[in-house]
PDB file of C-alpha atoms in Angstrom:
ATOM      1  CA  MET A  42      -7.828 -18.483 -15.529  1.00 54.00           C
ATOM      2  CA  GLU A  43     -10.743 -16.078 -14.451  1.00 69.00           C
ATOM      3  CA  PHE A  44     -10.667 -13.830 -11.241  1.00 75.00           C
ATOM      4  CA  LYS A  45     -13.182 -12.621  -9.257  1.00 87.00           C
ATOM      5  CA  PRO A  46     -12.630  -9.758  -6.854  1.00 91.00           C
ATOM      6  CA  ARG A  47     -13.768 -10.480  -3.157  1.00 95.00           C
ATOM      7  CA  TYR A  48     -13.549  -6.945  -2.441  1.00 95.00           C
ATOM      8  CA  PRO A  49     -14.732  -4.135  -5.055  1.00 95.00           C
ATOM      9  CA  GLN A  50     -12.656  -2.895  -7.217  1.00 96.00           C
ATOM     10  CA  PRO A  51     -11.468   0.040  -9.010  1.00 95.00           C
ATOM     11  CA  PHE A  52     -10.685  -1.363 -11.932  1.00 95.00           C
ATOM     12  CA  THR A  53     -10.946  -4.557 -13.874  1.00 93.00           C
ATOM     13  CA  ILE A  54      -8.301  -6.988 -15.037  1.00 92.00           C
ATOM     14  CA  LEU A  55      -9.321  -5.824 -18.509  1.00 93.00           C
ATOM     15  CA  GLN A  56      -8.910  -2.223 -17.229  1.00 95.00           C
ATOM     16  CA  ALA A  57      -5.566  -2.612 -15.204  1.00 95.00           C
ATOM     17  CA  ILE A  58      -4.063  -4.123 -18.686  1.00 94.00           C
ATOM     18  CA  GLU A  59      -4.477  -0.927 -20.994  1.00 96.00           C
ATOM     19  CA  LEU A  60      -2.346   1.005 -17.919  1.00 96.00           C
ATOM     20  CA  ASP A  61       1.397   1.790 -18.989  1.00 96.00           C
ATOM     21  CA  VAL A  62       3.814  -0.304 -17.263  1.00 95.00           C
ATOM     22  CA  SER A  63       5.240   2.565 -15.228  1.00 95.00           C
ATOM     23  CA  VAL A  64       1.741   3.623 -14.061  1.00 96.00           C
ATOM     24  CA  ILE A  65       0.271   0.042 -12.952  1.00 96.00           C
ATOM     25  CA  THR A  66       4.044  -0.597 -10.699  1.00 95.00           C
ATOM     26  CA  GLU A  67       3.578   2.463  -9.064  1.00 97.00           C
ATOM     27  CA  GLU A  68       0.779   1.669  -8.220  1.00 97.00           C
ATOM     28  CA  ILE A  69       2.086  -1.426  -7.002  1.00 96.00           C
ATOM     29  CA  ALA A  70       4.552   0.355  -4.628  1.00 96.00           C
ATOM     30  CA  ARG A  71       2.013   2.744  -3.463  1.00 97.00           C
ATOM     31  CA  LEU A  72      -0.535   0.306  -2.284  1.00 98.00           C
ATOM     32  CA  GLN A  73       2.569  -2.016  -0.772  1.00 97.00           C
ATOM     33  CA  ASN A  74       3.660   1.043   0.615  1.00 98.00           C
ATOM     34  CA  SER A  75      -0.020   1.776   2.336  1.00 98.00           C
ATOM     35  CA  ILE A  76      -0.237  -1.922   3.311  1.00 98.00           C
ATOM     36  CA  SER A  77       3.015  -1.194   5.322  1.00 97.00           C
ATOM     37  CA  HIS A  78       1.609   1.630   7.006  1.00 98.00           C
ATOM     38  CA  LEU A  79      -1.737  -0.340   7.735  1.00 98.00           C
ATOM     39  CA  LYS A  80      -0.015  -3.043   9.350  1.00 98.00           C
ATOM     40  CA  ASP A  81       1.979  -0.776  12.019  1.00 97.00           C
ATOM     41  CA  THR A  82      -0.839   0.356  12.719  1.00 97.00           C
ATOM     42  CA  GLN A  83      -2.527  -2.546  13.303  1.00 98.00           C
ATOM     43  CA  GLN A  84       0.230  -3.606  15.731  1.00 97.00           C
ATOM     44  CA  SER A  85      -0.581  -0.313  17.286  1.00 96.00           C
ATOM     45  CA  LEU A  86      -4.140  -1.110  18.023  1.00 96.00           C
ATOM     46  CA  GLN A  87      -3.357  -4.678  18.717  1.00 97.00           C
ATOM     47  CA  THR A  88      -1.488  -3.392  21.620  1.00 97.00           C
ATOM     48  CA  TYR A  89      -3.517  -1.175  22.438  1.00 96.00           C
ATOM     49  CA  LEU A  90      -6.613  -3.935  22.658  1.00 96.00           C
ATOM     50  CA  SER A  91      -4.875  -6.437  24.536  1.00 96.00           C
ATOM     51  CA  THR A  92      -5.322  -4.037  27.457  1.00 96.00           C
ATOM     52  CA  GLU A  93      -7.972  -1.821  27.003  1.00 95.00           C
ATOM     53  CA  ASP A  94     -11.435  -2.705  25.905  1.00 95.00           C
ATOM     54  CA  ASP A  95     -12.539  -0.250  23.064  1.00 96.00           C
ATOM     55  CA  ALA A  96     -15.402  -1.689  20.752  1.00 97.00           C
ATOM     56  CA  GLU A  97     -14.253   2.130  18.274  1.00 97.00           C
ATOM     57  CA  LEU A  98     -11.173   1.128  17.504  1.00 96.00           C
ATOM     58  CA  ALA A  99     -11.962  -2.797  17.542  1.00 96.00           C
ATOM     59  CA  THR A 100     -13.914  -1.344  14.554  1.00 97.00           C
ATOM     60  CA  ALA A 101     -11.178   0.347  12.744  1.00 97.00           C
ATOM     61  CA  LEU A 102      -8.882  -2.960  13.551  1.00 97.00           C
ATOM     62  CA  LYS A 103     -11.392  -4.825  11.406  1.00 97.00           C
ATOM     63  CA  GLU A 104     -11.806  -2.716   8.984  1.00 97.00           C
ATOM     64  CA  ASN A 105      -8.371  -1.882   8.737  1.00 97.00           C
ATOM     65  CA  GLU A 106      -7.957  -5.736   7.412  1.00 98.00           C
ATOM     66  CA  ASP A 107     -10.400  -5.196   5.602  1.00 97.00           C
ATOM     67  CA  VAL A 108      -8.510  -2.898   3.822  1.00 98.00           C
ATOM     68  CA  ILE A 109      -5.007  -4.368   3.917  1.00 98.00           C
ATOM     69  CA  ALA A 110      -7.152  -7.653   2.026  1.00 97.00           C
ATOM     70  CA  SER A 111      -8.815  -5.260  -0.715  1.00 98.00           C
ATOM     71  CA  GLN A 112      -5.703  -3.646  -1.357  1.00 98.00           C
ATOM     72  CA  GLN A 113      -3.603  -7.033  -1.312  1.00 97.00           C
ATOM     73  CA  GLU A 114      -6.100  -8.297  -3.954  1.00 97.00           C
ATOM     74  CA  ARG A 115      -5.661  -5.162  -5.871  1.00 97.00           C
ATOM     75  CA  ILE A 116      -2.016  -6.005  -6.460  1.00 96.00           C
ATOM     76  CA  THR A 117      -2.822  -8.863  -7.458  1.00 94.00           C
ATOM     77  CA  ILE A 118      -5.009  -7.480  -9.906  1.00 95.00           C
ATOM     78  CA  LEU A 119      -2.184  -5.369 -10.878  1.00 95.00           C
ATOM     79  CA  GLN A 120       0.611  -8.156 -11.435  1.00 94.00           C
ATOM     80  CA  PHE A 121      -1.687 -10.484 -13.945  1.00 92.00           C
ATOM     81  CA  ALA A 122      -2.234  -6.979 -15.692  1.00 94.00           C
ATOM     82  CA  LEU A 123       1.887  -6.879 -15.841  1.00 94.00           C
ATOM     83  CA  ARG A 124       1.588 -10.505 -16.485  1.00 91.00           C
ATOM     84  CA  GLY A 125      -0.537  -9.856 -19.371  1.00 89.00           C
ATOM     85  CA  LYS A 126       1.130  -7.546 -20.770  1.00 90.00           C
ATOM     86  CA  GLY A 127       4.639 -10.438 -20.513  1.00 88.00           C
ATOM     87  CA  ILE A 128       6.224  -7.968 -17.931  1.00 85.00           C
ATOM     88  CA  ILE A 129       6.198 -10.707 -14.636  1.00 69.00           C
ATOM     89  CA  GLY A 130       9.598 -11.941 -15.043  1.00 57.00           C
ATOM     90  CA  ASN A 131      11.633  -9.611 -16.965  1.00 52.00           C
ATOM     91  CA  GLU A 132      14.022  -8.853 -14.303  1.00 52.00           C
ATOM     92  CA  HIS A 133      14.171  -4.763 -15.553  1.00 50.00           C
ATOM     93  CA  TYR A 134      10.432  -4.362 -14.792  1.00 49.00           C
ATOM     94  CA  SER A 135      10.903  -6.235 -10.628  1.00 50.00           C
ATOM     95  CA  LEU A 136       8.285  -5.139  -8.449  1.00 50.00           C
ATOM     96  CA  PRO A 137       9.357  -2.386  -6.051  1.00 48.00           C
ATOM     97  CA  THR A 138       9.352  -3.001  -2.413  1.00 45.00           C
ATOM     98  CA  PRO A 139       7.649  -0.614  -0.095  1.00 42.00           C
ATOM     99  CA  SER A 140      10.373   1.326   2.255  1.00 41.00           C
ATOM    100  CA  ARG A 141      10.294   4.295   4.695  1.00 40.00           C
ATOM    101  CA  THR A 142      12.609   6.873   3.323  1.00 38.00           C
ATOM    102  CA  GLU A 143      10.511   9.434   5.233  1.00 37.00           C
ATOM    103  CA  PRO A 144      11.516  10.095   9.091  1.00 34.00           C
ATOM    104  CA  ASP A 145       9.712   9.657  11.783  1.00 37.00           C
ATOM    105  CA  GLU A 146      10.777  13.373  13.009  1.00 35.00           C
ATOM    106  CA  LEU A 147      12.057  16.123  11.120  1.00 33.00           C
ATOM    107  CA  THR A 148      14.125  18.119  12.574  1.00 34.00           C
ATOM    108  CA  PRO A 149      16.342  21.432  11.119  1.00 40.00           C
ATOM    109  CA  THR A 150      19.731  20.173   9.663  1.00 39.00           C
ATOM    110  CA  GLU A 151      21.270  24.166   9.949  1.00 42.00           C
ATOM    111  CA  ASN A 152      20.233  27.657  10.103  1.00 45.00           C
ATOM    112  CA  ARG A 153      20.127  29.412   6.981  1.00 46.00           C
ATOM    113  CA  GLU A 154      20.847  33.226   6.794  1.00 54.00           C
ATOM    114  CA  ASP A 155      17.522  34.542   5.839  1.00 50.00           C
ATOM    115  CA  GLY A 156      16.398  33.425   9.180  1.00 49.00           C
ATOM    116  CA  GLY A 157      14.845  30.231   7.984  1.00 48.00           C
ATOM    117  CA  ILE A 158      15.473  26.434   8.847  1.00 49.00           C
ATOM    118  CA  ASP A 159      16.577  24.173   6.229  1.00 45.00           C
ATOM    119  CA  LEU A 160      15.180  20.348   7.344  1.00 45.00           C
TER     120      LEU A 160
END
């Protein structure tokens, strides 16, 4: 089966196969996180555009759709690379899913003796 990307990608499947498994899985996780944030942004843009007419934001919405599709395609390429290495299907290398570990707002938790603030 031959895979032809619809979007320009920074690497081919053959180049991805040459990468270490840890690099591939970390890149998949990074892309999944990026897509998650882009989808959140898309939702905000769509909500705003449902009440206001803004050509720049409408353009940003379309551009984000293309970025999301390109990143999803890149994940597919990386998954093909893992299959090429015989990894997909091995529970030890199950692909991570994005999670939000950073708080929306940083708040100080305590004042230190030296006058600094621990976050």
